[in-house]
PDB file of C-alpha atoms in Angstrom:
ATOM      1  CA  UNK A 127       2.729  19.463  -5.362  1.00 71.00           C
ATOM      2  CA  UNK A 128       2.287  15.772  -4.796  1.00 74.00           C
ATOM      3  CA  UNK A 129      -0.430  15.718  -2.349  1.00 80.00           C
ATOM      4  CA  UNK A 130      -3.200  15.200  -5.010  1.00 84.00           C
ATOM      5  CA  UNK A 131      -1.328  12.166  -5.684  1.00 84.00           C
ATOM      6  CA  UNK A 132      -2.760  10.700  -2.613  1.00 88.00           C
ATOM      7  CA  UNK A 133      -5.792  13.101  -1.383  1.00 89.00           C
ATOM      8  CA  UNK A 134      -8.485  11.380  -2.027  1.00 90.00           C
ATOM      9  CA  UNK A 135      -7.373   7.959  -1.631  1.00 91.00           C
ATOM     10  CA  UNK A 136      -6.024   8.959   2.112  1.00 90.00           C
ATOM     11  CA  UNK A 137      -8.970  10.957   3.234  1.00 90.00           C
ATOM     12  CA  UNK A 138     -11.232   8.028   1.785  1.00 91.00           C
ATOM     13  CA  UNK A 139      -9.049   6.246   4.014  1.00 90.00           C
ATOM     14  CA  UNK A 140      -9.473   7.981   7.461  1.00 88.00           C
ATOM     15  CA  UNK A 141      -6.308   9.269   6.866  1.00 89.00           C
ATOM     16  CA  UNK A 142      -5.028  13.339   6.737  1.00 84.00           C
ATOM     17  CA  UNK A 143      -2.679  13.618   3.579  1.00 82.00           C
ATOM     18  CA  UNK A 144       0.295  15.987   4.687  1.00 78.00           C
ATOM     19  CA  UNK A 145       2.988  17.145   2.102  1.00 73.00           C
ATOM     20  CA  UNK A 146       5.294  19.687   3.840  1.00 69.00           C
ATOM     21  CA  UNK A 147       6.439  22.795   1.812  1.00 65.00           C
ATOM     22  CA  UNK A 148       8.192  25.883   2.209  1.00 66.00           C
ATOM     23  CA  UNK A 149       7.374  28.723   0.754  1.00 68.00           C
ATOM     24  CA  UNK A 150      10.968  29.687   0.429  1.00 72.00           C
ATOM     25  CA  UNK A 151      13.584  27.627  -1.643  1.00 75.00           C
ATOM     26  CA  UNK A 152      16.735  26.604   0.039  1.00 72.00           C
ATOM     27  CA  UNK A 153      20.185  27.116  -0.538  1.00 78.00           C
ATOM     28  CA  UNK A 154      20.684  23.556  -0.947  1.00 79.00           C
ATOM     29  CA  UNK A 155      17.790  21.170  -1.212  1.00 73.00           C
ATOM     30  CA  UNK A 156      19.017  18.233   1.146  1.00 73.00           C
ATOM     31  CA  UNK A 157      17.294  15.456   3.465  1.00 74.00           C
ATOM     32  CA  UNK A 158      18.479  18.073   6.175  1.00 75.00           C
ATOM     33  CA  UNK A 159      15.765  20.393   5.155  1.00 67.00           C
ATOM     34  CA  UNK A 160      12.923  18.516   4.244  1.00 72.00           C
ATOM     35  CA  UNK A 161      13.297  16.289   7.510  1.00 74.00           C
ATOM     36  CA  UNK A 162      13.092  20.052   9.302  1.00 76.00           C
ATOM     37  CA  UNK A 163       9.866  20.614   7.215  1.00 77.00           C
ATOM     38  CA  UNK A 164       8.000  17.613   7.877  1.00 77.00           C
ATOM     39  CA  UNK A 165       9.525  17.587  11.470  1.00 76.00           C
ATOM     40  CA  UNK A 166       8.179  21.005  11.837  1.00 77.00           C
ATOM     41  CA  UNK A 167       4.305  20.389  10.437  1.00 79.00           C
ATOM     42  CA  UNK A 168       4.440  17.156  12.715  1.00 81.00           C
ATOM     43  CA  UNK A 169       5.330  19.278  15.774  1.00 82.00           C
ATOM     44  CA  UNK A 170       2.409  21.864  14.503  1.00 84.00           C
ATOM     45  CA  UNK A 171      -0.271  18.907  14.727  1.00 81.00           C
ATOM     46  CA  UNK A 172       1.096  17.857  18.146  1.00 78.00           C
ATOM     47  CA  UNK A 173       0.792  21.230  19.591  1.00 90.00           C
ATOM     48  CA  UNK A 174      -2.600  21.933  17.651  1.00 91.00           C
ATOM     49  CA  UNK A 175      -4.146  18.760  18.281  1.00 88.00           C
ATOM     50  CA  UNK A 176      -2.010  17.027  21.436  1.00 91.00           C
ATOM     51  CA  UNK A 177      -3.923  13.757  20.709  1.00 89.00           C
ATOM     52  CA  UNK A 178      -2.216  13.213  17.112  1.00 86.00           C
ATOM     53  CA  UNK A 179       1.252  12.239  18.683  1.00 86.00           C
ATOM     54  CA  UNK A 180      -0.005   8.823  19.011  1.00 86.00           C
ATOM     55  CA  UNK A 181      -1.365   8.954  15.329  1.00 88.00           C
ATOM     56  CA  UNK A 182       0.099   5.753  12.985  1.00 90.00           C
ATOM     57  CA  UNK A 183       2.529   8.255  10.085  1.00 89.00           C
ATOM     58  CA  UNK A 184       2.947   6.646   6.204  1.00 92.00           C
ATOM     59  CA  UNK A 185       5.813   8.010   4.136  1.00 90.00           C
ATOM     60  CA  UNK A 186       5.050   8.268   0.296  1.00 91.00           C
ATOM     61  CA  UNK A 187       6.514   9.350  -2.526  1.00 91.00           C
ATOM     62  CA  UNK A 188       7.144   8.895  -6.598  1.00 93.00           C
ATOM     63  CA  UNK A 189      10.460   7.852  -8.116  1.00 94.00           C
ATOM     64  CA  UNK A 190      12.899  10.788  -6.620  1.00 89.00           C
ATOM     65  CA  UNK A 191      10.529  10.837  -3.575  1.00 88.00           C
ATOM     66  CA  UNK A 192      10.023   8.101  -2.910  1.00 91.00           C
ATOM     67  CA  UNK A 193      13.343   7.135  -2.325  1.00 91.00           C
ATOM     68  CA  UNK A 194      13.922  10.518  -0.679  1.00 88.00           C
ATOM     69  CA  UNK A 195      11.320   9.697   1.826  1.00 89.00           C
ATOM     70  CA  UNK A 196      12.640   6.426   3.186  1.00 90.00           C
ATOM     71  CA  UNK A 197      15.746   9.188   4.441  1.00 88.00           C
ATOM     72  CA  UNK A 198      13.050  11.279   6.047  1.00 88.00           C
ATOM     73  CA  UNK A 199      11.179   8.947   7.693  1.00 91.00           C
ATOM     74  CA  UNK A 200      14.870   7.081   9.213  1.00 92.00           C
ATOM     75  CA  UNK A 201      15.880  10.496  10.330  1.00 87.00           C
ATOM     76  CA  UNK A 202      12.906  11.167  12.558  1.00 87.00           C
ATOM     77  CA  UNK A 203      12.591   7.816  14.059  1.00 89.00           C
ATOM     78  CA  UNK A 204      16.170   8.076  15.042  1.00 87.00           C
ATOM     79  CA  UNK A 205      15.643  11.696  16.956  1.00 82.00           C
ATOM     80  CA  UNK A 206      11.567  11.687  17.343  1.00 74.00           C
ATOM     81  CA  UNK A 207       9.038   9.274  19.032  1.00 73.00           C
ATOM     82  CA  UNK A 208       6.758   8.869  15.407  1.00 82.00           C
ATOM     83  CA  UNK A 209       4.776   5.884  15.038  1.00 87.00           C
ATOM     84  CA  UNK A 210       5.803   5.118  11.527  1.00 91.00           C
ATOM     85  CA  UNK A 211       3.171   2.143  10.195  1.00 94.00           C
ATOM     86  CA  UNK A 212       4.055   2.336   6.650  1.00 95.00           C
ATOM     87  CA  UNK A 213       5.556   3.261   3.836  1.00 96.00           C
ATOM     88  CA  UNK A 214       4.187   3.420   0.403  1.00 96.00           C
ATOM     89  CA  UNK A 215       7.173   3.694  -2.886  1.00 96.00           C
ATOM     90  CA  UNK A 216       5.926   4.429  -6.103  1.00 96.00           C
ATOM     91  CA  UNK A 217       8.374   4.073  -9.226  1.00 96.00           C
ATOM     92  CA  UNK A 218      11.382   3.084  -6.955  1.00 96.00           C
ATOM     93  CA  UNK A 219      14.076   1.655  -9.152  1.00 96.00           C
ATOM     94  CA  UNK A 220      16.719   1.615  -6.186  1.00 95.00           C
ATOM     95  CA  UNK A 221      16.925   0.955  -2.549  1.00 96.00           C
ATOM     96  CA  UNK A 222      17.101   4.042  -0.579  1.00 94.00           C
ATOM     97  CA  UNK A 223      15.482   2.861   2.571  1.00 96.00           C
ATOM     98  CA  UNK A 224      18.393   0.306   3.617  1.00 97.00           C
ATOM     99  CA  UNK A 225      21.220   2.774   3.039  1.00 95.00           C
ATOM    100  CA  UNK A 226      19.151   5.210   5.621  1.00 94.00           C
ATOM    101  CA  UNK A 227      18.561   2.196   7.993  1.00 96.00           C
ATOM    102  CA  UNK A 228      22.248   1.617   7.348  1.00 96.00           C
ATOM    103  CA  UNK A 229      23.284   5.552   7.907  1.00 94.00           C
ATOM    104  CA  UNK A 230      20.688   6.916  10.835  1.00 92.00           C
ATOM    105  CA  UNK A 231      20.227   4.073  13.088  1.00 95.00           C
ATOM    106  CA  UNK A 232      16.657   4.360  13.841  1.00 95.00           C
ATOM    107  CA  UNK A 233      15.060   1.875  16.686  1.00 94.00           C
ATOM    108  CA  UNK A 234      15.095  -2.067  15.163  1.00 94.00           C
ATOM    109  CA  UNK A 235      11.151  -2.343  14.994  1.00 93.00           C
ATOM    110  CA  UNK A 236      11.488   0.478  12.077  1.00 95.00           C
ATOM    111  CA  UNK A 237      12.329  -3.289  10.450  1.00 97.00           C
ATOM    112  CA  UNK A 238       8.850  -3.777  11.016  1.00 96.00           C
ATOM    113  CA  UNK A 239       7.243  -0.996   8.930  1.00 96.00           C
ATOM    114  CA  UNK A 240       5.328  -2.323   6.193  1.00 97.00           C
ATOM    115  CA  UNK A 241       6.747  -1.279   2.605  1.00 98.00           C
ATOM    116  CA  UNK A 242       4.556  -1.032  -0.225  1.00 98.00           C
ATOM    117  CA  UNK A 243       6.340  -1.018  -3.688  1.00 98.00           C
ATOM    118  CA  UNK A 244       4.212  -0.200  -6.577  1.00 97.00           C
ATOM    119  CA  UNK A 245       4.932   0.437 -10.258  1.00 96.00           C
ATOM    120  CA  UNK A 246       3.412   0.436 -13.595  1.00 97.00           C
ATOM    121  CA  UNK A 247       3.669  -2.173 -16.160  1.00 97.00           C
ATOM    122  CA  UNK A 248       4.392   0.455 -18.517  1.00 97.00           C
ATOM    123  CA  UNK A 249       7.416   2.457 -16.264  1.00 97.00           C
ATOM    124  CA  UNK A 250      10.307   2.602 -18.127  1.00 97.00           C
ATOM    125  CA  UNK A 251      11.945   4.172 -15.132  1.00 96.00           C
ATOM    126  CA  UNK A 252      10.814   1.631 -12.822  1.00 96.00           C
ATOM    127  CA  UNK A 253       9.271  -1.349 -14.047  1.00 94.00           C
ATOM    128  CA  UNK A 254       8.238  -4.109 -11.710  1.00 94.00           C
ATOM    129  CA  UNK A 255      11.363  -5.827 -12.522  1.00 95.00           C
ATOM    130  CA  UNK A 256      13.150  -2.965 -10.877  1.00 96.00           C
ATOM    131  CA  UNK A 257      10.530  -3.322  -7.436  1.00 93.00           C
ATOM    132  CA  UNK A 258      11.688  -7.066  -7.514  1.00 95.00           C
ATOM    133  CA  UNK A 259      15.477  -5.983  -7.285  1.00 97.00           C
ATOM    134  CA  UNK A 260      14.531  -3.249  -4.480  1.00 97.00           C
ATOM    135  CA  UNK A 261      12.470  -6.088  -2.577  1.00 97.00           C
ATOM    136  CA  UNK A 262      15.112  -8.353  -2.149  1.00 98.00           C
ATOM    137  CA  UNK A 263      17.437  -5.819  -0.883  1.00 98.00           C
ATOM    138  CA  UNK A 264      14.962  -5.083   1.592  1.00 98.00           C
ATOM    139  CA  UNK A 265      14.183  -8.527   2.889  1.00 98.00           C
ATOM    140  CA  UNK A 266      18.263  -8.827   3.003  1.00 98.00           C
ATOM    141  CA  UNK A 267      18.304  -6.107   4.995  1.00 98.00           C
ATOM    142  CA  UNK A 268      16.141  -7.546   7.282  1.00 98.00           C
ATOM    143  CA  UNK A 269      12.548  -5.666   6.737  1.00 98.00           C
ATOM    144  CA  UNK A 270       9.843  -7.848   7.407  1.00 97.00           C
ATOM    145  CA  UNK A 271       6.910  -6.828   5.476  1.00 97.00           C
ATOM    146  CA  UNK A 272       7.439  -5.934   1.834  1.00 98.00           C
ATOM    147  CA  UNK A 273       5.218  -6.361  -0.777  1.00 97.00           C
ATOM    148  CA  UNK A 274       5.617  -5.542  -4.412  1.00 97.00           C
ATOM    149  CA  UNK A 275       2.312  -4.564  -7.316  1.00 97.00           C
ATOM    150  CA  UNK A 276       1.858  -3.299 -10.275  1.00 96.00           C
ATOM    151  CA  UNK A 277      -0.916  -1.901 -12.632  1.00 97.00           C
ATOM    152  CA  UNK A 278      -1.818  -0.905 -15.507  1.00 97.00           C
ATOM    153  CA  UNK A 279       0.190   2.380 -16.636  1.00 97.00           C
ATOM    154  CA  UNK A 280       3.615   4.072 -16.244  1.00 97.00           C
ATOM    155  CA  UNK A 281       5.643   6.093 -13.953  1.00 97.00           C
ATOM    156  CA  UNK A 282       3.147   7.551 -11.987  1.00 95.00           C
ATOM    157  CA  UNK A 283       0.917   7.502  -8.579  1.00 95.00           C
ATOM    158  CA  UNK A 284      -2.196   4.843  -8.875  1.00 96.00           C
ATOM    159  CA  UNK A 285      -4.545   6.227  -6.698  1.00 93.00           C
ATOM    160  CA  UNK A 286      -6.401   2.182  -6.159  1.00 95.00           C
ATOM    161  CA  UNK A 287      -3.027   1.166  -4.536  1.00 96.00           C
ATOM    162  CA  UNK A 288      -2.832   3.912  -2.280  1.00 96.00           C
ATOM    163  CA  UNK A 289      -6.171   2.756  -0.846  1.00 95.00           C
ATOM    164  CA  UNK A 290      -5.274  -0.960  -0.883  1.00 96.00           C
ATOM    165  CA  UNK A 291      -1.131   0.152   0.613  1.00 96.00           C
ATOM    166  CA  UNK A 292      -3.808   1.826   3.818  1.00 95.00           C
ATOM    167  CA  UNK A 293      -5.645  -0.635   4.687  1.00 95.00           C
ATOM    168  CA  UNK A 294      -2.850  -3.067   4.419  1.00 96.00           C
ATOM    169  CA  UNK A 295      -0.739  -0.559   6.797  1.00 96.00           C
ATOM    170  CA  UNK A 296      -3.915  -0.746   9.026  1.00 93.00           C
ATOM    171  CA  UNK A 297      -4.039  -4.610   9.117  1.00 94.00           C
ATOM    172  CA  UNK A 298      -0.345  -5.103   9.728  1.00 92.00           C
ATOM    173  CA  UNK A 299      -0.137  -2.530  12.630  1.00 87.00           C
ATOM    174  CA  UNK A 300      -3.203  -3.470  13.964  1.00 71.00           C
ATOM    175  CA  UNK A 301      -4.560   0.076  14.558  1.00 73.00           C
TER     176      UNK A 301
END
């Protein structure tokens, strides 16, 4: 469902946009299972294409998911070898990220992922006021590279940012 959110700016990009999904609903819908669905579409690519294990990974998501996906992506670098090189937070009006940093233990460079926080002027949900708060909670917790943007609209995915968040995940890993 969120994919188009970031198609065409990631394939623009170089990049393969992956948004796991099941096509059963669970029980319970919990960090648990979608960390078994991306972890299970990652393995997929590694068997399919043994060469993509060493591919650079970006988390994403929108408000909900975007905070969700800062669990994901601290759950698989504590239990997986994924090169993690960025992470790109639209809407985010709370700090997820530090409370899984704080809760899975991954390895310290995952301090070194570059966050991208990006909102819309208009977001009553998250306005860029809100990304300021989640920045500085962040940087306390000791991430290195977080930078915050906005543009012109509300609480939604701009596609330009996606494209810029990339390339600046491509300059600060140096891949």
């Amino acid at each position: 469902m969120d994919a188009p959110f970031y198609q065409e700016a990631g394939i623009n990009e170089g990049w393969i946009v992956l948004a796991a999904d099941a096509t059963i609903g669970p029980r319970e819908d919990s960090e648990a299972w979608r960390v078994a669905l991306v972890g299970a579409s990652l393995q997929l690519f590694h068997k399919d294409w043994p060469q993509s294990a060493r591919w650079p990974v970006a988390f994403g998501g929108l408000s909900g998911g975007a905070k969700r996906s800062g669990f994901l992506a601290a759950m698989l670098a504590s239990t997986n070898p994924v090169k993690i090189c960025g992470f790109f937070l639209a809407g985010i009006n709370d700090d997820r990220i530090s409370v899984a940093y704080k809760t899975y233990h991954p390895p310290p460079s995952f301090l070194n992922i570059p966050i991208w926080l990006s909102s819309g002027t208009g977001d009553p949900i998250a306005p860029p006021f809100k990304n300021e708060h989640v920045r500085a909670s962040l940087v306390n917790t000791g991430f290195k590279h977080v930078r915050v943007e906005s543009f012109a609209g509300g609480h939604e995915v701009d596609p330009a940012q996606v494209h810029l968040a990339l390339r600046w995940f491509r300059q600060i890993g140096n891949f």
